Coordinates of C-alpha atoms in Angstrom, one line a residue:
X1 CA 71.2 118.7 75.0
X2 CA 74.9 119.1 74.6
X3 CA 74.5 121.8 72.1
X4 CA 72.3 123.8 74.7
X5 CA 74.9 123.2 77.4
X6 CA 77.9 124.6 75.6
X7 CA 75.5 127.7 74.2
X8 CA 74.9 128.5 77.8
X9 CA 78.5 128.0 79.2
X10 CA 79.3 130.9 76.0
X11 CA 76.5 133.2 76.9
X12 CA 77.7 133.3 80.5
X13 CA 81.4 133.3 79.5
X14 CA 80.6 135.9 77.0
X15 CA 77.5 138.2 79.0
X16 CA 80.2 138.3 81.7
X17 CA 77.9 136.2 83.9
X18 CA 79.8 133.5 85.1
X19 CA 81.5 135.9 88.4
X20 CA 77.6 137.0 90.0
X21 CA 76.4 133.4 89.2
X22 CA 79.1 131.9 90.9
X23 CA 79.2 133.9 93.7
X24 CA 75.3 133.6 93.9
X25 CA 75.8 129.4 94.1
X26 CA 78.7 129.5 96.1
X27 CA 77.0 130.6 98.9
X28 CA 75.0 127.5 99.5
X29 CA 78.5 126.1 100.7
X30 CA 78.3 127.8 103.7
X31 CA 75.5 125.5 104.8
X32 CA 77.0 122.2 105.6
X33 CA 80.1 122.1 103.9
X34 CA 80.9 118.5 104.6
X35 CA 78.1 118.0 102.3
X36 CA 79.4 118.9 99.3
X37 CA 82.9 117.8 100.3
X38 CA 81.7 114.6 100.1
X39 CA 79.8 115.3 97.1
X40 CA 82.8 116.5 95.0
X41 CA 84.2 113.3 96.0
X42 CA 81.4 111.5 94.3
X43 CA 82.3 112.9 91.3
X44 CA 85.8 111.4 90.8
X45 CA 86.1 108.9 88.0
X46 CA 87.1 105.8 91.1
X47 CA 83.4 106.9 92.1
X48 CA 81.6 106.4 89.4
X49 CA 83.7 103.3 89.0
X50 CA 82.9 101.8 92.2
X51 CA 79.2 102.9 92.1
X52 CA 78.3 101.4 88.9
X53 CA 80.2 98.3 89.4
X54 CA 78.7 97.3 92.9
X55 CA 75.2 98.3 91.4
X56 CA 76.0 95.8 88.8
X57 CA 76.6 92.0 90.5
X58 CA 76.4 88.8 88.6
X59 CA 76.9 88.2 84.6
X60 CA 73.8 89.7 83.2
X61 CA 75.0 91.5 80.4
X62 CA 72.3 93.7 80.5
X63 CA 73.1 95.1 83.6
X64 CA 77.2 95.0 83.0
X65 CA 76.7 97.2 80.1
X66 CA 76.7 100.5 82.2
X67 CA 80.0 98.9 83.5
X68 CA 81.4 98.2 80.0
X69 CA 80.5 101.8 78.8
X70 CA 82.0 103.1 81.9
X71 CA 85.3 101.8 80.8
X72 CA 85.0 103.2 77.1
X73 CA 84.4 106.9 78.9
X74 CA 87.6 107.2 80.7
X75 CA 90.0 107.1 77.7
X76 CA 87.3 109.2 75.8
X77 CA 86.5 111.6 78.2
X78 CA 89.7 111.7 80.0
X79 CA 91.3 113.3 76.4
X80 CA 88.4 115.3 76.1
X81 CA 89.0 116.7 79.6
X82 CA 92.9 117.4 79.1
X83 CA 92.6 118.6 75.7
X84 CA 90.5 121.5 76.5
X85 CA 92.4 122.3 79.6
X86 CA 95.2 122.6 77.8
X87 CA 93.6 124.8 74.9
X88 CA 91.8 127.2 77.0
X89 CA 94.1 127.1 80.5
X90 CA 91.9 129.0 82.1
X91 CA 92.0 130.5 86.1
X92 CA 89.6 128.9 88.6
X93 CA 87.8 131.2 90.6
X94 CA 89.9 131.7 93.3
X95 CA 92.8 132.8 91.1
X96 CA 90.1 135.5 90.5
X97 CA 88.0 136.8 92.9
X98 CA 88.8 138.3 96.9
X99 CA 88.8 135.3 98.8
X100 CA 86.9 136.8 101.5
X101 CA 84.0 136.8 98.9
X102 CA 83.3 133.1 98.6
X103 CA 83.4 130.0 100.4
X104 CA 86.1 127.8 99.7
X105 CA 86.0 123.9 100.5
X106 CA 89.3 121.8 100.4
X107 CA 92.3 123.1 99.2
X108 CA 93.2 125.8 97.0
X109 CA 92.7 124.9 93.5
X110 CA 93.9 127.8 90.9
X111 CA 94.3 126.5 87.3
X112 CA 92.9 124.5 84.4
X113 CA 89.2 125.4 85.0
X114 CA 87.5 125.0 82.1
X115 CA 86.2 122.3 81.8
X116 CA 85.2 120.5 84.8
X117 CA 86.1 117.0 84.9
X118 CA 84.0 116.0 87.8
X119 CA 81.7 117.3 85.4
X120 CA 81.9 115.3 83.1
X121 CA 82.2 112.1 85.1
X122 CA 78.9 113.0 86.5
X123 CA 77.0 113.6 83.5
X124 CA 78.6 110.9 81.7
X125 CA 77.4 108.3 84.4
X126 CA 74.1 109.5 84.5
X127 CA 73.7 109.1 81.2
X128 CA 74.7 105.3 81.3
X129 CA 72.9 104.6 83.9
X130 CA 69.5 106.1 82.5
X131 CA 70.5 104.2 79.2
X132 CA 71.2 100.9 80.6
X133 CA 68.4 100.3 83.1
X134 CA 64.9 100.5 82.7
X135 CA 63.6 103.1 85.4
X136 CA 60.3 105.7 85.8
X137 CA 59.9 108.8 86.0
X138 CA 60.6 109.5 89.1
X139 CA 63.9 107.3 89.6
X140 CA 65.0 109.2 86.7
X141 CA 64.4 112.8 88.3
X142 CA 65.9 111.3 91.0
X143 CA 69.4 110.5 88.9
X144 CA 68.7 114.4 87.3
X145 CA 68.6 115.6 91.1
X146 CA 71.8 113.6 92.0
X147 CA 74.1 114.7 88.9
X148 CA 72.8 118.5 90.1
X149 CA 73.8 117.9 93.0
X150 CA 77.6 117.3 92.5
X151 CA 77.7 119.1 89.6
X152 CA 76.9 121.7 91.5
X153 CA 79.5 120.8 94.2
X154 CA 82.1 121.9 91.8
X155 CA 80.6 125.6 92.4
X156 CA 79.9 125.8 96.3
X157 CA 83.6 124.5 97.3
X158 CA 84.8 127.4 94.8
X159 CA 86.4 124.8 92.4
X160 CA 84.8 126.1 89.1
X161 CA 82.7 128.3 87.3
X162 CA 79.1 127.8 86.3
X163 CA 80.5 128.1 82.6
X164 CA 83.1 125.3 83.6
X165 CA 80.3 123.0 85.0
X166 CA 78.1 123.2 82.1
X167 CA 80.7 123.0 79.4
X168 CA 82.0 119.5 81.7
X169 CA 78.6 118.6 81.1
X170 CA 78.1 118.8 77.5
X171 CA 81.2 116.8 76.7
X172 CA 80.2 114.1 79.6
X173 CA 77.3 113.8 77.8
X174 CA 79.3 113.0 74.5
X175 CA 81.5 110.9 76.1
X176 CA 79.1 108.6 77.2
X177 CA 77.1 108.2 74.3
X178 CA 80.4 107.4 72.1
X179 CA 81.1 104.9 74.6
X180 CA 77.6 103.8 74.4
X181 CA 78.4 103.1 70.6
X182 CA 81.8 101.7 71.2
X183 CA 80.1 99.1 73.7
X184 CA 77.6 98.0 71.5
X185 CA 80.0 97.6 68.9
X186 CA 82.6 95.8 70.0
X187 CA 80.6 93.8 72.9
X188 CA 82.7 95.0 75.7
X189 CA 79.9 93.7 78.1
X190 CA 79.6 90.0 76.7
X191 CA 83.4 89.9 77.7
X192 CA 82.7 91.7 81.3
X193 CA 80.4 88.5 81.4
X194 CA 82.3 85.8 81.0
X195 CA 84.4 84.1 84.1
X196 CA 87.9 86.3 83.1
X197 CA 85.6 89.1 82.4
X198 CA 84.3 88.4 86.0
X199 CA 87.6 88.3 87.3
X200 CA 89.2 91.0 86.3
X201 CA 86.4 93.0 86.8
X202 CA 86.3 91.8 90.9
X203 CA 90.1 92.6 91.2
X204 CA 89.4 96.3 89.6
X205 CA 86.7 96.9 92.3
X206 CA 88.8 95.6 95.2
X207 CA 91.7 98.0 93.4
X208 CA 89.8 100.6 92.8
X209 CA 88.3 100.4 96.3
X210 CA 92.1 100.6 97.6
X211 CA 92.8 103.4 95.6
X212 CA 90.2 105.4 97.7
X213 CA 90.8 105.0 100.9
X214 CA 94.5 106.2 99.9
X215 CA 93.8 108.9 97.5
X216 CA 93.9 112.6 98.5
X217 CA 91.1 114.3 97.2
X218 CA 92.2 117.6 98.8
X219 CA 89.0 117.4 100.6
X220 CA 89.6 116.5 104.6
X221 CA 85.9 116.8 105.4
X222 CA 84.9 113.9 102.8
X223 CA 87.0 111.2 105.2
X224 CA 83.8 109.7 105.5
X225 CA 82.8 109.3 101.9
X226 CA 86.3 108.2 100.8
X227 CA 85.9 104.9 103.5
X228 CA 82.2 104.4 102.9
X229 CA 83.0 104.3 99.1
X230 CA 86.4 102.4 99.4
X231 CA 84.6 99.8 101.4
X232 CA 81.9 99.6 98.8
X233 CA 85.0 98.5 95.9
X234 CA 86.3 96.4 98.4
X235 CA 83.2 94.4 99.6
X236 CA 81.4 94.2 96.2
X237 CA 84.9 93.2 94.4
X238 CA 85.2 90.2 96.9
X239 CA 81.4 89.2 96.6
X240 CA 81.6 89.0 92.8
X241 CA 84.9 87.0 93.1
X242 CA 83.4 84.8 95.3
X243 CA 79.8 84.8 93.6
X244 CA 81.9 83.3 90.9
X245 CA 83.7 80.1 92.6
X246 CA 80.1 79.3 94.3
X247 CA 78.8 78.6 91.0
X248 CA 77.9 80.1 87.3
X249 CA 75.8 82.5 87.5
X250 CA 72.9 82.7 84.1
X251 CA 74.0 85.2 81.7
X252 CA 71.2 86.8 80.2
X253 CA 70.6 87.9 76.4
X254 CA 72.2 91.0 75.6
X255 CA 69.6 94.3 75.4
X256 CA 70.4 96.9 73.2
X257 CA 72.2 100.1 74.7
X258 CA 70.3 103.1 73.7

């Protein structure tokens, strides 16, 4: 799938396809663009964080492996992400195009386009999540129609270029499924299950959760999704911490992480 990804992000780079595209996409941002404010905000790496933590309470190492592979994808994908920005360096759109030809959501961004890093968060945590949990059909079109969804974020507020999005997606893609390697070889989620495990992992929610309300994502209309989320690392950070002093909770066999 990665292969196909990067083949189409050349064929548009190369077909000169990437400027009608975009500005075919972008115009979906004129319709509720709060809505993918807050949608590019669910695509920062203290999202993902915070999401696949609280969905993952208690010490079942089962369900703490998403969280454990999450870990493993920030150094992986984070050098990923500002290595190739650095090789290709790359305009955004609006360093491009008329501005009066697109809509543009949050503040100006100009530089380092290719890849996208919200990209590659995305991708990279639906991919854990589809390899970590046992879901049908339909919940997993539903994870598909959710990574769409803010991937395609990254196009309505004018941030990147459809050849940005899909080339963030091929290397999400890797990232997480060397970091589903990494986890299953070095058992970072029998350690996320033990009491210090447990610990440190409640502090780095309630941190994490902290970080969001004070970061600026450069995108004013996603207030409400910063506090909704930050109150999400917060709560669930303090409910595994106390979870913990109540009383041990079973930890369950390890499953394998595909």
């Amino acid at each position: 799938m990665a292969l196909l990804l990067l083949a189409g992000c050349a064929a548009l780079r190369l077909g000169a396809l990437d400027a009608p595209l975009f500005l075919m996409l972008n115009a979906a941002g004129r319709i509720a663009p709060a809505f993918w404010a807050g949608l590019s905000v669910a695509g920062l790496g203290l999202s993902a964080f915070i999401l696949l933590a609280a969905a993952s309470p208690g010490r079942d190492e089962r369900r703490l492996a998403v969280v454990a592979s999450l870990l493993w994808c920030f150094p992986i994908g984070g050098l990923l992400t500002h290595g190739l920005k650095r090789l290709f360096s790359t305009p955004r759109p609006q360093a491009v195009l008329p501005l009066d030809q697109m809509q543009v959501i949050g503040e100006p961004l100009l530089h380092n386009s290719l890849p996208s890093g919200h990209a590659i968060t995305t991708l990279a945590m639906a991919w854990l999540w589809l390899h970590t949990r046992s879901l049908g059909r339909g919940e997993q079109a539903l994870v598909w129609i959710a990574a769409l969804l803010v991937v395609g974020s990254r196009i309505t507020t004018a941030a990147h270029w459809p050849s940005d999005v899909l080339a963030g997606a091929a290397v999400g893609l890797v990232a997480a499924q060397l970091s589903l390697q990494a986890t299953r070889r070095w058992s970072a989620a029998a350690w996320l299950a033990r009491p210090v495990g447990q610990r440190v992992l409640g502090a780095g929610q309630i941190a994490t959760g902290v970080a969001m309300f004070t970061t600026h994502t450069g995108y004013p209309l996603a207030e409400p999704v910063q506090w909704v989320l930050g109150t999400l690392g917060v709560a669930a950070g303090l409910w595994r911490l106390v979870s913990l002093r109540s009383g041990p909770a079973a930890v369950s066999a390890p499953g394998p992480a595909r």
